[in-house]
Amino acid sequence: MALSIGYPSKQGLYDPSFEKDSCGVGFVANIKGEKTHDIVKKGLQVLQNLNHRGAVGSDPKTGDGAGVLVQIPDEFFRMYFEKSNIELPKAGEYAVGMVFLPKEPALRLQCEGIIERVIEEEGQKVLAWRDVPTDNRGIGETAKGTEPTIRQVFVAANNKNQTEFERKLYIIRKRAENEVKRLVDKSTEYFYICSLSSRTVVYKGLLLADQIKGFFVDLDDINFKSAISLVHSRYSTNTFPTWDLAQPFRFLAHNGEINTIRGNRNWMAAREGVLESESFSKDISKLFPIVSPNGSDSASLDNILELLEADGRSLAHSMMMLIPEAWQNNSLMEDYKKAFYEYHGSLIEPWDGPAAVAFSDGIQVGATLDRNGLRPARYIITKGGLVVLASEVGVLDIKPEEIKEKGKLKPGKMFLVDTSQGRIIDDEELKREICNIKPYKEIVEKNRIKLESYEILEEKY
């Protein structure tokens, strides 16, 4: 989608492939998984305090983008649909899709029709559409000029397995994107699915950090509750921001840049011809292209994380594959961890560059740093079970006597909160468990081939 990428075409000394960015990122979470509106409010306060990390252009009221990822506020949506006599299934048995749609009515209806048809063809049920209430009086003229129609689609699961349901939702989104693309490519209208999940929902846009709460009316409702609030304020250096490139994406929010992005994208495109998956079986081809050709480097990373997670790996496992520690020449690293990185290094290349990445699937929320640790990430844990992590300190006012622990992420390390277990899993325990899921050391040693072990035959002429 030409409009989606937001860059001018290559001309003179300008090349859009060299665009880079740096942003503000953070999250607030209740360790025990207790959903409250206060967590949402605190997340938005963190976002507002990261406002200086976001950028603006010539229009001072149009930001580079900001947003928040939260758990699905089941109570809020249930109360809303009670007025319409629509009964939602149990939490986890229905999904919410946040969709940017064209303003032009006929085109919007076509897009909605495609989404509904694909949902039905994949064996799920469309429950309802909901207009997301917004107030654009405080946003800039530039943002208003490309503002999409924002609606939510509610989808009922046709099975009780939430993991399988999430996998189906992934297929639905990719199919719908591919089919709608042909329509939108011929117009100047917008189409983008911000999120489609039974666990999380994303509210984002071409906004300043302090505009999010005022623009999305839902976020100010006392019944809008979550135990996780992941936020992002975008600073896109020399880029041309768009509504869809605002973050968080469907799983992550990223501060930094991926220097290996062109190679990473090319390798993923090359793999599609031989890609196989027990989880998706013949449906794997419905996901192509895995990486959206018009996404930012952060969006591309999110595309791959989404694939790895949907294929059955945990978020932490997937992030270890994508952003590994410096392991090759580390004599102090445990053998089982080296074997894990060596094994996965043969499957996928690292997404390298200065980066701090926060991520969540609606159950776990965490963050990791690149192997050089060139982007900051600091955290505070309170005695009351609150966790605050951000790209800088001071994003939330917390009294010193309430603080149980504070610290910073180190290069290549990971910080993870598991709300289902109600605890923080430290880097050592987390990676020891993941690295011993399979006997990676045995697998590597059995299959490794070293050229120096073969006799070199010199051909004489």
Short mmCIF file of C-alpha atoms in Angstrom, two decimals:
data_model
loop_
_atom_site.label_atom_id
_atom_site.label_comp_id
_atom_site.label_asym_id
_atom_site.label_seq_id
_atom_site.Cartn_x
_atom_site.Cartn_y
_atom_site.Cartn_z
CA MET A 1 0.00 0.00 0.00
CA ALA A 2 1.72 3.12 -1.22
CA LEU A 3 0.06 5.36 1.37
CA SER A 4 0.87 2.99 4.19
CA ILE A 5 4.63 3.32 4.04
CA GLY A 6 4.39 7.11 4.00
CA TYR A 7 7.72 7.79 2.25
CA PRO A 8 8.37 9.72 -0.96
CA SER A 9 9.78 7.68 -3.82
CA LYS A 10 13.51 7.44 -4.33
CA GLN A 11 14.78 10.65 -5.92
CA GLY A 12 18.12 12.44 -6.17
CA LEU A 13 20.16 11.73 -3.04
CA TYR A 14 17.09 10.60 -1.10
CA ASP A 15 16.45 6.87 -0.60
CA PRO A 16 13.54 5.79 1.69
CA SER A 17 15.32 2.51 2.50
CA PHE A 18 17.78 4.42 4.71
CA GLU A 19 15.16 5.76 7.11
CA LYS A 20 15.83 5.17 10.84
CA ASP A 21 14.07 6.01 14.08
CA SER A 22 14.31 6.13 17.88
CA CYS A 23 11.42 6.30 20.32
CA GLY A 24 10.12 6.12 23.88
CA VAL A 25 8.75 2.81 25.17
CA GLY A 26 7.46 1.43 28.46
CA PHE A 27 4.90 -0.65 30.29
CA VAL A 28 3.03 -0.84 33.57
CA ALA A 29 1.80 -4.18 34.90
CA ASN A 30 0.22 -5.75 37.94
CA ILE A 31 2.32 -8.80 38.74
CA LYS A 32 -0.67 -10.79 40.05
CA GLY A 33 -2.71 -10.05 36.93
CA GLU A 34 -5.35 -7.98 38.71
CA LYS A 35 -7.18 -5.90 36.12
CA THR A 36 -7.95 -2.32 37.10
CA HIS A 37 -8.57 0.97 35.37
CA ASP A 38 -5.69 2.35 37.42
CA ILE A 39 -3.19 0.29 35.38
CA VAL A 40 -4.58 1.85 32.20
CA LYS A 41 -4.35 5.33 33.73
CA LYS A 42 -0.79 4.72 34.89
CA GLY A 43 0.18 3.45 31.45
CA LEU A 44 -1.23 6.58 29.84
CA GLN A 45 0.64 8.69 32.40
CA VAL A 46 3.88 6.93 31.45
CA LEU A 47 3.06 7.63 27.81
CA GLN A 48 2.40 11.28 28.53
CA ASN A 49 5.71 11.55 30.39
CA LEU A 50 7.42 10.08 27.32
CA ASN A 51 5.92 12.80 25.16
CA HIS A 52 9.32 14.44 24.70
CA ARG A 53 10.60 11.22 23.14
CA GLY A 54 8.04 11.54 20.36
CA ALA A 55 8.43 13.94 17.48
CA VAL A 56 6.33 16.49 15.64
CA GLY A 57 6.63 18.06 12.22
CA SER A 58 5.64 21.49 10.94
CA ASP A 59 2.17 20.88 12.36
CA PRO A 60 2.78 21.09 16.13
CA LYS A 61 -0.39 19.13 16.93
CA THR A 62 0.44 16.12 14.74
CA GLY A 63 2.78 13.64 16.37
CA ASP A 64 4.85 10.88 14.79
CA GLY A 65 2.57 8.38 16.49
CA ALA A 66 1.64 7.02 19.91
CA GLY A 67 -0.40 4.18 21.30
CA VAL A 68 -1.17 1.66 23.99
CA LEU A 69 -1.61 -2.13 24.06
CA VAL A 70 -3.86 -3.53 26.80
CA GLN A 71 -5.60 -6.75 27.72
CA ILE A 72 -9.11 -6.98 26.30
CA PRO A 73 -11.35 -5.05 28.74
CA ASP A 74 -13.99 -7.76 28.94
CA GLU A 75 -16.18 -5.98 31.50
CA PHE A 76 -16.22 -2.79 29.42
CA PHE A 77 -17.23 -4.53 26.19
CA ARG A 78 -19.77 -6.75 27.97
CA MET A 79 -21.52 -3.69 29.42
CA TYR A 80 -21.51 -2.00 26.01
CA PHE A 81 -23.17 -4.92 24.20
CA GLU A 82 -25.76 -5.48 26.91
CA LYS A 83 -27.42 -2.32 25.61
CA SER A 84 -27.58 -3.89 22.13
CA ASN A 85 -28.82 -7.27 23.37
CA ILE A 86 -25.69 -8.95 22.00
CA GLU A 87 -24.28 -11.59 24.32
CA LEU A 88 -20.52 -12.00 24.25
CA PRO A 89 -19.03 -15.47 24.84
CA LYS A 90 -16.78 -16.04 27.83
CA ALA A 91 -13.52 -14.10 28.00
CA GLY A 92 -10.98 -15.83 25.77
CA GLU A 93 -13.69 -17.25 23.52
CA TYR A 94 -14.12 -14.09 21.49
CA ALA A 95 -11.69 -11.73 19.80
CA VAL A 96 -11.58 -8.02 19.13
CA GLY A 97 -10.14 -6.58 15.94
CA MET A 98 -9.12 -2.92 15.89
CA VAL A 99 -9.38 -1.86 12.25
CA PHE A 100 -8.45 1.31 10.35
CA LEU A 101 -10.91 1.55 7.45
CA PRO A 102 -11.38 3.87 4.45
CA LYS A 103 -13.48 7.01 4.92
CA GLU A 104 -15.21 6.50 1.58
CA PRO A 105 -18.41 4.55 2.48
CA ALA A 106 -18.53 2.18 -0.49
CA LEU A 107 -14.88 1.20 -0.13
CA ARG A 108 -15.26 0.80 3.64
CA LEU A 109 -18.20 -1.56 3.17
CA GLN A 110 -16.20 -3.59 0.66
CA CYS A 111 -13.35 -3.94 3.16
CA GLU A 112 -15.72 -4.95 5.95
CA GLY A 113 -17.38 -7.46 3.64
CA ILE A 114 -14.04 -9.09 2.85
CA ILE A 115 -13.17 -9.33 6.55
CA GLU A 116 -16.54 -10.90 7.37
CA ARG A 117 -16.28 -13.40 4.52
CA VAL A 118 -12.76 -14.46 5.48
CA ILE A 119 -13.81 -14.91 9.12
CA GLU A 120 -16.67 -17.18 8.06
CA GLU A 121 -14.50 -19.13 5.61
CA GLU A 122 -12.02 -19.83 8.40
CA GLY A 123 -14.78 -21.33 10.53
CA GLN A 124 -15.32 -18.48 13.00
CA LYS A 125 -18.36 -16.26 13.58
CA VAL A 126 -18.79 -12.50 13.24
CA LEU A 127 -20.63 -11.18 16.29
CA ALA A 128 -20.80 -7.45 15.65
CA TRP A 129 -19.07 -4.29 14.51
CA ARG A 130 -18.55 -1.36 16.86
CA ASP A 131 -17.71 2.23 16.02
CA VAL A 132 -14.78 3.27 18.19
CA PRO A 133 -15.72 6.63 19.74
CA THR A 134 -13.07 9.25 18.99
CA ASP A 135 -12.67 12.98 19.51
CA ASN A 136 -10.37 14.56 16.94
CA ARG A 137 -10.83 18.17 18.05
CA GLY A 138 -7.41 18.23 19.71
CA ILE A 139 -5.32 16.62 16.97
CA GLY A 140 -3.44 18.33 14.16
CA GLU A 141 -4.66 19.10 10.66
CA THR A 142 -2.07 16.74 9.15
CA ALA A 143 -3.37 13.85 11.25
CA LYS A 144 -6.98 14.75 10.37
CA GLY A 145 -6.09 14.74 6.68
CA THR A 146 -5.35 11.00 6.72
CA GLU A 147 -7.51 9.98 9.69
CA PRO A 148 -9.19 6.64 8.98
CA THR A 149 -12.57 5.36 10.08
CA ILE A 150 -11.85 3.29 13.20
CA ARG A 151 -14.06 0.30 13.98
CA GLN A 152 -13.83 -2.88 16.02
CA VAL A 153 -14.98 -6.28 14.79
CA PHE A 154 -15.94 -8.92 17.36
CA VAL A 155 -15.34 -12.56 16.45
CA ALA A 156 -16.66 -15.64 18.30
CA ALA A 157 -14.44 -18.69 18.48
CA ASN A 158 -15.67 -21.94 16.96
CA ASN A 159 -13.58 -23.99 19.38
CA LYS A 160 -12.60 -23.85 23.05
CA ASN A 161 -8.83 -23.95 22.46
CA GLN A 162 -7.63 -20.36 22.73
CA THR A 163 -4.24 -21.14 21.19
CA GLU A 164 -5.91 -22.59 18.09
CA PHE A 165 -8.28 -19.63 18.01
CA GLU A 166 -5.36 -17.19 18.08
CA ARG A 167 -3.75 -19.10 15.21
CA LYS A 168 -6.96 -18.82 13.19
CA LEU A 169 -7.13 -15.10 13.90
CA TYR A 170 -3.60 -14.72 12.53
CA ILE A 171 -4.63 -16.49 9.32
CA ILE A 172 -7.78 -14.35 9.07
CA ARG A 173 -5.83 -11.13 9.41
CA LYS A 174 -3.24 -12.08 6.80
CA ARG A 175 -5.87 -13.25 4.33
CA ALA A 176 -7.98 -10.12 4.81
CA GLU A 177 -4.94 -7.86 4.40
CA ASN A 178 -3.94 -9.55 1.16
CA GLU A 179 -7.44 -9.41 -0.33
CA VAL A 180 -8.16 -5.82 0.70
CA LYS A 181 -4.76 -4.67 -0.54
CA ARG A 182 -5.95 -4.83 -4.15
CA LEU A 183 -8.79 -2.43 -3.37
CA VAL A 184 -6.78 0.05 -1.31
CA ASP A 185 -3.84 0.10 -3.72
CA LYS A 186 -6.13 1.72 -6.28
CA SER A 187 -7.17 4.53 -3.96
CA THR A 188 -5.81 7.04 -1.48
CA GLU A 189 -7.77 5.45 1.36
CA TYR A 190 -6.53 3.63 4.44
CA PHE A 191 -6.81 0.02 5.58
CA TYR A 192 -4.91 -1.57 8.43
CA ILE A 193 -5.69 -4.11 11.16
CA CYS A 194 -3.98 -2.82 14.31
CA SER A 195 -4.75 -5.97 16.27
CA LEU A 196 -6.97 -9.06 16.07
CA SER A 197 -6.75 -11.14 19.21
CA SER A 198 -8.69 -12.79 22.02
CA ARG A 199 -6.15 -11.46 24.52
CA THR A 200 -5.09 -7.93 23.57
CA VAL A 201 -6.29 -4.83 21.78
CA VAL A 202 -4.24 -1.88 20.47
CA TYR A 203 -5.32 1.76 20.51
CA LYS A 204 -2.92 3.89 18.47
CA GLY A 205 -2.70 6.61 15.84
CA LEU A 206 -0.86 9.51 14.28
CA LEU A 207 -0.98 11.36 17.57
CA LEU A 208 1.12 12.97 20.25
CA ALA A 209 1.51 10.95 23.43
CA ASP A 210 -0.71 13.29 25.42
CA GLN A 211 -3.46 13.13 22.78
CA ILE A 212 -4.17 9.40 23.06
CA LYS A 213 -6.46 9.63 26.09
CA GLY A 214 -8.47 12.51 24.65
CA PHE A 215 -8.77 10.99 21.18
CA PHE A 216 -9.85 7.49 22.24
CA VAL A 217 -12.84 8.01 24.51
CA ASP A 218 -12.81 4.34 25.62
CA LEU A 219 -9.57 4.78 27.53
CA ASP A 220 -11.15 7.23 29.98
CA ASP A 221 -13.97 4.87 31.01
CA ILE A 222 -13.67 3.56 34.58
CA ASN A 223 -14.82 0.10 33.40
CA PHE A 224 -11.96 -0.12 30.88
CA LYS A 225 -9.61 -2.40 32.85
CA SER A 226 -6.36 -4.24 32.24
CA ALA A 227 -3.45 -5.70 34.20
CA ILE A 228 -1.01 -4.72 31.43
CA SER A 229 -0.50 -1.39 29.71
CA LEU A 230 2.29 -1.25 27.11
CA VAL A 231 2.89 2.19 25.58
CA HIS A 232 4.97 3.82 22.86
CA SER A 233 5.81 7.36 21.75
CA ARG A 234 7.36 7.46 18.28
CA TYR A 235 10.32 9.50 17.11
CA SER A 236 10.85 8.71 13.45
CA THR A 237 14.01 10.51 12.40
CA ASN A 238 13.65 11.89 8.86
CA THR A 239 10.59 9.71 8.21
CA PHE A 240 7.06 10.47 7.12
CA PRO A 241 4.81 9.00 9.83
CA THR A 242 1.44 7.39 9.15
CA TRP A 243 -1.43 6.11 11.28
CA ASP A 244 -0.52 2.45 10.83
CA LEU A 245 3.18 2.86 11.65
CA ALA A 246 2.38 4.17 15.12
CA GLN A 247 3.21 1.66 17.84
CA PRO A 248 2.67 -0.65 19.71
CA PHE A 249 2.24 -3.23 17.01
CA ARG A 250 0.45 -6.50 17.69
CA PHE A 251 3.06 -7.88 20.08
CA LEU A 252 5.80 -5.34 20.60
CA ALA A 253 6.93 -1.75 20.92
CA HIS A 254 10.47 -0.93 19.80
CA ASN A 255 12.94 1.82 20.61
CA GLY A 256 15.92 1.86 18.28
CA GLU A 257 16.70 0.64 14.81
CA ILE A 258 17.45 -2.63 13.05
CA ASN A 259 20.61 -2.20 11.02
CA THR A 260 20.29 -5.59 9.32
CA ILE A 261 16.72 -5.00 8.16
CA ARG A 262 17.24 -5.37 4.40
CA GLY A 263 19.00 -8.72 4.77
CA ASN A 264 16.46 -9.92 7.33
CA ARG A 265 13.55 -9.14 5.03
CA ASN A 266 15.24 -10.73 2.02
CA TRP A 267 16.02 -13.92 3.93
CA MET A 268 12.43 -14.24 5.12
CA ALA A 269 11.12 -13.73 1.58
CA ALA A 270 13.55 -16.39 0.35
CA ARG A 271 12.39 -18.89 2.98
CA GLU A 272 8.74 -18.72 2.02
CA GLY A 273 9.24 -21.23 -0.79
CA VAL A 274 10.42 -23.93 1.64
CA LEU A 275 8.68 -22.87 4.84
CA GLU A 276 6.87 -25.68 6.67
CA SER A 277 4.93 -25.77 9.92
CA GLU A 278 3.19 -28.57 11.81
CA SER A 279 0.96 -25.98 13.48
CA PHE A 280 -0.27 -24.42 10.22
CA SER A 281 0.17 -27.36 7.83
CA LYS A 282 -1.26 -26.38 4.41
CA ASP A 283 -2.48 -23.06 5.78
CA ILE A 284 1.10 -21.74 5.91
CA SER A 285 0.78 -20.31 2.38
CA LYS A 286 -2.12 -18.12 3.54
CA LEU A 287 0.35 -16.15 5.66
CA PHE A 288 2.54 -15.01 2.77
CA PRO A 289 4.10 -12.55 2.61
CA ILE A 290 5.17 -13.05 6.23
CA VAL A 291 6.80 -9.61 6.35
CA SER A 292 4.67 -6.75 5.11
CA PRO A 293 6.61 -5.06 2.28
CA ASN A 294 5.48 -1.60 3.39
CA GLY A 295 6.17 -1.85 7.12
CA SER A 296 8.87 -0.16 9.17
CA ASP A 297 11.78 -2.09 10.65
CA SER A 298 9.83 -2.40 13.91
CA ALA A 299 6.75 -3.65 12.05
CA SER A 300 8.86 -6.26 10.27
CA LEU A 301 10.26 -7.51 13.58
CA ASP A 302 6.70 -7.75 14.91
CA ASN A 303 5.68 -9.75 11.81
CA ILE A 304 8.35 -12.38 12.52
CA LEU A 305 7.64 -12.45 16.26
CA GLU A 306 3.98 -13.05 15.43
CA LEU A 307 4.87 -16.00 13.19
CA LEU A 308 7.19 -17.64 15.73
CA GLU A 309 4.68 -17.21 18.56
CA ALA A 310 1.77 -18.53 16.51
CA ASP A 311 3.87 -21.56 15.56
CA GLY A 312 3.95 -22.62 19.21
CA ARG A 313 6.94 -20.92 20.81
CA SER A 314 6.69 -18.70 23.86
CA LEU A 315 7.28 -14.96 23.48
CA ALA A 316 10.54 -15.18 25.41
CA HIS A 317 11.76 -18.09 23.25
CA SER A 318 10.92 -16.15 20.10
CA MET A 319 12.67 -13.00 21.30
CA MET A 320 15.79 -15.01 22.15
CA MET A 321 15.85 -16.25 18.57
CA LEU A 322 15.41 -12.79 17.07
CA ILE A 323 17.60 -10.73 19.41
CA PRO A 324 20.25 -13.14 20.79
CA GLU A 325 22.93 -12.41 23.35
CA ALA A 326 26.57 -12.08 22.33
CA TRP A 327 27.41 -15.78 22.61
CA GLN A 328 29.97 -16.84 20.00
CA ASN A 329 33.12 -15.81 21.88
CA ASN A 330 31.69 -15.69 25.38
CA SER A 331 33.78 -18.13 27.43
CA LEU A 332 31.66 -17.46 30.52
CA MET A 333 28.35 -18.49 28.95
CA GLU A 334 26.88 -21.88 29.86
CA ASP A 335 27.18 -24.59 27.20
CA TYR A 336 23.43 -25.22 27.10
CA LYS A 337 22.78 -21.58 26.31
CA LYS A 338 25.46 -21.47 23.61
CA ALA A 339 23.95 -24.58 22.06
CA PHE A 340 20.51 -22.92 22.01
CA TYR A 341 21.83 -19.86 20.18
CA GLU A 342 23.93 -21.91 17.77
CA TYR A 343 20.99 -24.16 16.90
CA HIS A 344 18.60 -21.28 16.29
CA GLY A 345 21.29 -19.30 14.49
CA SER A 346 21.07 -21.91 11.73
CA LEU A 347 17.32 -21.26 11.43
CA ILE A 348 17.10 -17.47 11.49
CA GLU A 349 19.50 -14.55 11.43
CA PRO A 350 19.66 -12.04 14.30
CA TRP A 351 17.76 -8.77 13.95
CA ASP A 352 20.70 -6.64 14.98
CA GLY A 353 20.93 -3.00 15.93
CA PRO A 354 20.60 -0.76 18.97
CA ALA A 355 17.23 -1.75 20.39
CA ALA A 356 15.08 -1.93 23.50
CA VAL A 357 11.99 -4.00 22.84
CA ALA A 358 8.95 -4.32 25.10
CA PHE A 359 6.53 -7.12 24.27
CA SER A 360 3.31 -8.74 25.48
CA ASP A 361 0.82 -11.43 24.50
CA GLY A 362 -1.73 -10.32 27.09
CA ILE A 363 -0.52 -12.87 29.65
CA GLN A 364 3.18 -12.14 29.86
CA VAL A 365 4.82 -8.76 29.44
CA GLY A 366 8.53 -8.11 29.26
CA ALA A 367 11.44 -6.39 27.63
CA THR A 368 14.84 -7.21 26.20
CA LEU A 369 17.93 -5.31 25.06
CA ASP A 370 20.16 -5.88 22.06
CA ARG A 371 23.50 -7.60 22.65
CA ASN A 372 25.33 -4.25 22.90
CA GLY A 373 22.81 -2.63 25.22
CA LEU A 374 22.76 0.61 23.26
CA ARG A 375 19.21 1.58 24.25
CA PRO A 376 18.25 2.12 27.91
CA ALA A 377 15.56 0.22 29.82
CA ARG A 378 15.05 0.82 33.54
CA TYR A 379 12.51 -0.73 35.88
CA ILE A 380 10.92 -0.31 39.30
CA ILE A 381 9.08 -2.97 41.31
CA THR A 382 6.86 -1.75 44.14
CA LYS A 383 5.92 -3.51 47.37
CA GLY A 384 2.32 -3.47 46.15
CA GLY A 385 3.09 -5.65 43.12
CA LEU A 386 3.37 -2.96 40.45
CA VAL A 387 6.06 -3.09 37.75
CA VAL A 388 7.08 -0.06 35.72
CA LEU A 389 9.65 -0.38 32.93
CA ALA A 390 10.56 2.36 30.47
CA SER A 391 13.28 3.78 28.29
CA GLU A 392 14.11 6.24 31.06
CA VAL A 393 13.56 6.81 34.78
CA GLY A 394 10.96 9.11 36.30
CA VAL A 395 8.06 8.16 34.03
CA LEU A 396 5.77 7.59 37.01
CA ASP A 397 5.71 9.25 40.42
CA ILE A 398 6.37 6.53 43.00
CA LYS A 399 7.26 7.26 46.60
CA PRO A 400 10.68 5.91 47.65
CA GLU A 401 9.21 3.96 50.57
CA GLU A 402 6.95 2.04 48.13
CA ILE A 403 9.87 0.76 46.04
CA LYS A 404 10.92 -2.83 46.59
CA GLU A 405 13.52 -3.04 43.82
CA LYS A 406 14.84 -0.98 40.97
CA GLY A 407 17.40 -1.62 38.29
CA LYS A 408 18.22 -1.60 34.60
CA LEU A 409 18.37 -4.18 31.86
CA LYS A 410 21.85 -5.25 30.82
CA PRO A 411 22.97 -6.04 27.25
CA GLY A 412 21.20 -9.10 25.88
CA LYS A 413 19.19 -9.65 29.04
CA MET A 414 15.45 -10.12 29.41
CA PHE A 415 12.91 -8.99 32.01
CA LEU A 416 9.62 -10.90 32.13
CA VAL A 417 6.41 -10.59 34.16
CA ASP A 418 4.08 -13.60 34.03
CA THR A 419 0.64 -12.51 35.24
CA SER A 420 -0.70 -16.08 35.10
CA GLN A 421 1.98 -17.22 37.57
CA GLY A 422 1.87 -13.92 39.42
CA ARG A 423 5.62 -13.42 39.49
CA ILE A 424 8.67 -11.98 37.77
CA ILE A 425 10.88 -14.57 36.09
CA ASP A 426 14.51 -13.49 36.12
CA ASP A 427 16.76 -13.78 33.08
CA GLU A 428 18.79 -16.73 34.37
CA GLU A 429 15.80 -18.90 35.29
CA LEU A 430 13.89 -17.97 32.15
CA LYS A 431 16.69 -18.79 29.73
CA ARG A 432 17.77 -21.93 31.56
CA GLU A 433 14.26 -23.30 31.19
CA ILE A 434 13.94 -22.32 27.52
CA CYS A 435 17.40 -23.56 26.57
CA ASN A 436 16.67 -26.99 28.06
CA ILE A 437 13.33 -27.58 26.35
CA LYS A 438 15.23 -29.75 23.88
CA PRO A 439 18.75 -31.25 23.95
CA TYR A 440 20.15 -28.52 21.72
CA LYS A 441 23.77 -29.36 22.56
CA GLU A 442 23.35 -32.96 21.42
CA ILE A 443 21.49 -31.89 18.29
CA VAL A 444 24.18 -29.36 17.35
CA GLU A 445 27.10 -31.72 18.01
CA LYS A 446 25.44 -34.52 16.05
CA ASN A 447 24.70 -32.37 13.01
CA ARG A 448 27.56 -29.88 12.99
CA ILE A 449 29.93 -30.20 10.04
CA LYS A 450 33.35 -28.57 10.22
CA LEU A 451 35.31 -28.02 7.04
CA GLU A 452 38.64 -28.55 8.81
CA SER A 453 37.63 -32.14 9.59
CA TYR A 454 37.67 -33.01 5.91
CA GLU A 455 40.79 -33.75 3.93
CA ILE A 456 41.32 -31.17 1.21
CA LEU A 457 42.03 -32.78 -2.14
CA GLU A 458 44.18 -30.75 -4.47
CA GLU A 459 43.29 -31.23 -8.10
CA LYS A 460 46.31 -31.34 -10.36
CA TYR A 461 46.15 -30.06 -13.85
#
